[in-house]
Coordinates of N, CA and C in Angstrom, one line a residue:
Q30 N 19.9 20.5 5.8 CA 18.9 19.6 6.5 C 17.6 19.5 5.7
L31 N 17.1 18.3 5.6 CA 15.8 18.1 4.9 C 14.7 18.7 5.9
Q32 N 13.8 19.4 5.3 CA 12.7 19.9 6.0 C 11.4 19.5 5.4
L33 N 10.4 19.1 6.2 CA 9.1 18.6 5.8 C 8.0 19.4 6.4
V34 N 7.0 19.7 5.6 CA 5.9 20.5 6.0 C 4.6 19.8 5.5
E35 N 3.7 19.4 6.5 CA 2.5 18.7 6.1 C 1.4 19.7 6.0
S36 N 0.4 19.4 5.2 CA -0.9 20.2 5.1 C -2.0 19.3 4.6
G37 N -3.2 19.7 4.7 CA -4.4 19.0 4.2 C -5.3 18.4 5.3
G38 N -4.9 18.5 6.5 CA -5.7 18.0 7.6 C -7.0 18.8 7.8
G39 N -7.9 18.2 8.5 CA -9.2 18.9 8.7 C -10.2 18.0 9.3
L40 N -11.5 18.5 9.3 CA -12.6 17.7 9.8 C -13.3 17.1 8.6
V41 N -13.6 15.8 8.7 CA -14.3 15.0 7.6 C -15.2 14.0 8.3
Q42 N -16.4 13.8 7.6 CA -17.3 12.8 8.2 C -16.9 11.4 7.9
P43 N -17.3 10.4 8.7 CA -17.0 9.0 8.3 C -17.5 8.7 6.9
G44 N -16.6 7.9 6.2 CA -16.9 7.5 4.9 C -16.3 8.5 3.9
G45 N -15.9 9.7 4.3 CA -15.3 10.7 3.4 C -13.9 10.5 3.1
S46 N -13.3 11.4 2.3 CA -12.0 11.3 1.8 C -11.2 12.5 2.1
L47 N -9.9 12.4 2.2 CA -9.0 13.5 2.5 C -7.6 13.2 1.9
T48 N -6.9 14.2 1.4 CA -5.6 14.0 0.9 C -4.6 14.9 1.7
L49 N -3.6 14.3 2.2 CA -2.6 15.0 2.9 C -1.4 15.2 2.0
S50 N -0.7 16.3 2.2 CA 0.5 16.6 1.4 C 1.7 16.9 2.3
C51 N 2.9 16.6 1.9 CA 4.1 16.9 2.6 C 5.1 17.4 1.6
V52 N 5.5 18.7 1.8 CA 6.4 19.3 0.9 C 7.8 19.2 1.5
A53 N 8.8 18.8 0.8 CA 10.2 18.7 1.2 C 11.0 19.8 0.6
S54 N 12.0 20.2 1.4 CA 13.0 21.2 0.9 C 14.3 20.9 1.6
G55 N 15.4 21.4 1.0 CA 16.7 21.2 1.6 C 17.3 19.8 1.4
F56 N 16.7 19.0 0.5 CA 17.3 17.7 0.3 C 18.4 17.7 -0.6
T57 N 19.3 16.7 -0.5 CA 20.5 16.6 -1.3 C 20.4 15.4 -2.3
S58 N 19.4 14.6 -2.1 CA 19.1 13.4 -3.0 C 17.6 13.1 -3.1
G59 N 17.2 12.3 -4.1 CA 15.8 11.9 -4.2 C 15.6 10.5 -3.7
Y60 N 16.6 10.0 -2.9 CA 16.5 8.6 -2.5 C 16.2 8.4 -1.0
Y61 N 15.1 9.0 -0.6 CA 14.6 8.9 0.7 C 13.4 8.0 0.8
H62 N 13.4 7.1 1.8 CA 12.2 6.4 2.2 C 11.2 7.4 2.9
I63 N 10.0 7.3 2.5 CA 9.0 8.2 3.1 C 7.9 7.4 3.9
A64 N 7.6 7.9 5.1 CA 6.6 7.2 5.9 C 5.6 8.2 6.4
W65 N 4.4 7.7 6.6 CA 3.4 8.5 7.3 C 3.1 7.8 8.7
F66 N 3.0 8.5 9.7 CA 2.7 8.1 11.0 C 1.5 8.9 11.5
R67 N 0.8 8.4 12.5 CA -0.3 9.1 13.1 C -0.3 8.8 14.6
Q68 N -0.9 9.8 15.4 CA -0.9 9.7 16.8 C -2.2 10.3 17.3
A69 N -3.0 9.6 18.0 CA -4.2 10.1 18.7 C -3.9 10.5 20.1
P70 N -4.6 11.5 20.7 CA -4.3 11.9 22.0 C -4.3 10.8 23.0
G71 N -3.3 10.6 23.8 CA -3.3 9.6 24.8 C -2.8 8.2 24.3
K72 N -2.5 8.1 23.0 CA -2.1 6.9 22.4 C -0.7 7.0 21.8
E73 N -0.1 5.8 21.6 CA 1.2 5.8 21.0 C 1.2 6.1 19.5
R74 N 2.3 6.7 19.0 CA 2.4 6.9 17.6 C 2.5 5.6 16.9
E75 N 1.8 5.5 15.8 CA 1.8 4.2 15.0 C 2.1 4.5 13.5
G76 N 2.7 3.6 12.9 CA 3.1 3.7 11.5 C 1.9 3.5 10.6
V77 N 1.7 4.2 9.6 CA 0.6 4.1 8.6 C 1.1 3.6 7.3
S78 N 2.2 4.1 6.8 CA 2.6 3.6 5.5 C 4.1 3.9 5.3
C79 N 4.7 3.1 4.4 CA 6.1 3.3 4.1 C 6.3 3.2 2.6
T80 N 6.9 4.1 1.9 CA 7.2 4.1 0.5 C 8.7 4.1 0.3
D81 N 9.2 3.2 -0.6 CA 10.6 3.1 -0.8 C 11.1 4.3 -1.5
H82 N 12.4 4.4 -1.7 CA 13.1 5.5 -2.3 C 12.7 5.7 -3.7
S83 N 12.3 4.7 -4.4 CA 11.9 4.8 -5.8 C 10.5 5.3 -6.0
G84 N 9.7 5.2 -4.9 CA 8.3 5.6 -5.0 C 7.4 4.5 -5.6
S85 N 8.0 3.4 -6.0 CA 7.2 2.4 -6.7 C 6.5 1.3 -5.8
R86 N 7.0 1.2 -4.6 CA 6.4 0.2 -3.6 C 6.1 0.8 -2.3
S87 N 5.0 0.5 -1.8 CA 4.5 1.0 -0.5 C 4.0 -0.2 0.4
N88 N 4.2 -0.1 1.7 CA 3.6 -1.0 2.6 C 2.7 -0.2 3.5
Y89 N 1.6 -0.8 4.0 CA 0.6 -0.2 4.8 C 0.3 -1.0 6.0
D90 N -0.1 -0.3 7.1 CA -0.6 -0.9 8.2 C -1.9 -1.6 7.9
D91 N -2.2 -2.7 8.5 CA -3.4 -3.5 8.2 C -4.7 -2.6 8.4
S92 N -4.6 -1.7 9.3 CA -5.8 -0.9 9.6 C -6.2 0.0 8.5
V93 N -5.3 0.3 7.5 CA -5.6 1.2 6.5 C -5.5 0.6 5.1
K94 N -5.1 -0.7 5.0 CA -4.9 -1.3 3.7 C -6.3 -1.3 2.9
G95 N -6.2 -0.9 1.6 CA -7.3 -0.8 0.8 C -8.0 0.5 0.9
R96 N -7.7 1.3 1.9 CA -8.3 2.6 2.0 C -7.4 3.8 1.8
F97 N -6.1 3.6 2.2 CA -5.1 4.7 2.1 C -4.1 4.4 0.9
T98 N -3.7 5.4 0.3 CA -2.7 5.3 -0.8 C -1.6 6.3 -0.6
A99 N -0.4 5.9 -0.4 CA 0.8 6.8 -0.3 C 1.4 6.9 -1.7
S100 N 1.9 8.1 -2.0 CA 2.5 8.4 -3.3 C 3.5 9.5 -3.1
R101 N 4.4 9.7 -4.1 CA 5.4 10.7 -4.1 C 5.6 11.3 -5.5
D102 N 5.8 12.6 -5.6 CA 6.1 13.2 -6.8 C 7.4 14.0 -6.6
N103 N 8.5 13.4 -7.0 CA 9.8 14.0 -6.8 C 10.0 15.3 -7.5
A104 N 9.3 15.4 -8.7 CA 9.4 16.7 -9.5 C 8.9 17.8 -8.7
K105 N 7.8 17.6 -7.9 CA 7.2 18.6 -7.1 C 7.7 18.6 -5.6
N106 N 8.7 17.7 -5.3 CA 9.2 17.6 -4.0 C 8.1 17.4 -2.9
T107 N 7.1 16.6 -3.3 CA 5.9 16.4 -2.5 C 5.5 15.0 -2.4
V108 N 5.1 14.6 -1.2 CA 4.5 13.2 -1.0 C 3.1 13.4 -0.5
Y109 N 2.3 12.4 -0.8 CA 0.8 12.5 -0.5 C 0.4 11.2 0.2
L110 N -0.7 11.4 1.0 CA -1.4 10.3 1.5 C -2.9 10.5 1.2
Q111 N -3.4 9.7 0.3 CA -4.8 9.8 -0.1 C -5.6 8.8 0.8
M112 N -6.5 9.4 1.6 CA -7.3 8.6 2.5 C -8.7 8.5 2.1
N113 N -9.2 7.3 1.9 CA -10.6 7.1 1.5 C -11.4 6.3 2.6
N114 N -12.7 6.4 2.5 CA -13.5 5.7 3.5 C -13.1 5.8 4.9
L115 N -12.9 7.1 5.3 CA -12.3 7.4 6.6 C -13.3 6.9 7.8
K116 N -12.6 6.5 8.8 CA -13.4 6.0 10.0 C -13.0 6.9 11.2
P117 N -13.8 6.9 12.2 CA -13.5 7.7 13.4 C -12.1 7.3 14.0
E118 N -11.8 6.0 14.0 CA -10.5 5.6 14.5 C -9.3 6.1 13.7
D119 N -9.5 6.7 12.6 CA -8.4 7.3 11.8 C -8.0 8.6 12.4
T120 N -8.8 9.2 13.3 CA -8.5 10.5 13.9 C -7.2 10.5 14.5
G121 N -6.4 11.6 14.3 CA -5.2 11.8 14.9 C -4.3 12.8 14.2
V122 N -3.2 13.1 14.8 CA -2.2 14.0 14.1 C -1.3 13.1 13.2
Y123 N -1.3 13.5 11.9 CA -0.5 12.7 10.9 C 0.8 13.4 10.7
Y124 N 1.8 12.6 10.6 CA 3.2 13.1 10.4 C 3.8 12.4 9.2
C125 N 4.5 13.2 8.4 CA 5.4 12.5 7.4 C 6.8 12.5 7.9
A126 N 7.5 11.5 7.5 CA 8.9 11.4 7.9 C 9.7 10.8 6.7
A127 N 11.0 11.1 6.7 CA 11.9 10.7 5.7 C 13.2 10.2 6.2
D128 N 13.8 9.2 5.5 CA 15.1 8.7 5.9 C 15.7 8.0 4.7
E129 N 17.0 8.1 4.6 CA 17.7 7.5 3.5 C 17.8 6.0 3.7
T130 N 17.7 5.5 4.9 CA 17.9 4.1 5.2 C 16.6 3.2 5.1
G131 N 15.5 3.7 5.7 CA 14.3 2.9 5.7 C 13.2 3.6 6.5
C132 N 12.2 2.9 6.8 CA 11.1 3.4 7.7 C 11.1 2.7 9.0
Y133 N 11.2 3.6 10.1 CA 11.2 3.1 11.4 C 10.9 4.3 12.3
Y134 N 10.6 4.1 13.6 CA 10.2 5.2 14.5 C 11.3 6.2 14.7
G135 N 12.5 5.9 14.5 CA 13.6 6.8 14.6 C 14.1 7.4 13.3
M136 N 13.2 7.6 12.4 CA 13.6 8.2 11.1 C 14.2 9.6 11.3
A137 N 15.1 10.0 10.4 CA 15.9 11.2 10.6 C 15.2 12.5 10.5
Y138 N 14.2 12.6 9.7 CA 13.5 13.9 9.4 C 12.0 13.7 9.6
W139 N 11.4 14.7 10.2 CA 10.0 14.7 10.6 C 9.4 16.1 10.3
G140 N 8.1 16.0 9.9 CA 7.3 17.2 9.8 C 6.7 17.5 11.2
N141 N 5.9 18.6 11.3 CA 5.3 18.9 12.6 C 3.9 18.4 12.8
G142 N 3.4 17.8 11.7 CA 2.1 17.1 11.8 C 0.9 18.0 11.3
T143 N -0.2 17.3 11.0 CA -1.4 17.9 10.6 C -2.6 17.1 11.2
L144 N -3.6 17.8 11.8 CA -4.6 17.1 12.5 C -5.7 16.6 11.5
V145 N -6.1 15.4 11.6 CA -7.2 14.8 10.9 C -8.3 14.4 11.9
T146 N -9.5 14.9 11.8 CA -10.6 14.5 12.7 C -11.7 13.9 11.9
V147 N -12.1 12.7 12.2 CA -13.2 12.0 11.5 C -14.3 11.9 12.4
S148 N -15.4 12.6 12.2 CA -16.5 12.6 13.1 C -17.8 13.1 12.4
S149 N -18.9 12.5 12.8 CA -20.2 13.0 12.3 C -20.8 14.0 13.2

């Protein structure tokens, strides 16, 4: 079974930057679509980004376009979410997810999340 572990969350002031990491283990191929989701308390989980299995193309939610960059390093078994110009509305628990088929809310593998708090 593929296992995902996120790290890098914390407290950051508005306008600051933060990079999240997600380390994968137990995989049998390198052809997983990788997604980042986030969820604030009392709100529904929302998709942030989706990177295809090659790592060459990514799609982003309109709320983060131009500010967030998703990437993957298969040699290190790690995916990243570089977050710049953070806003208070970016606050939430961030999850990475993987699936061989694509990005959607029912993806096969999920991490346990890491909390990002954007506040002054």
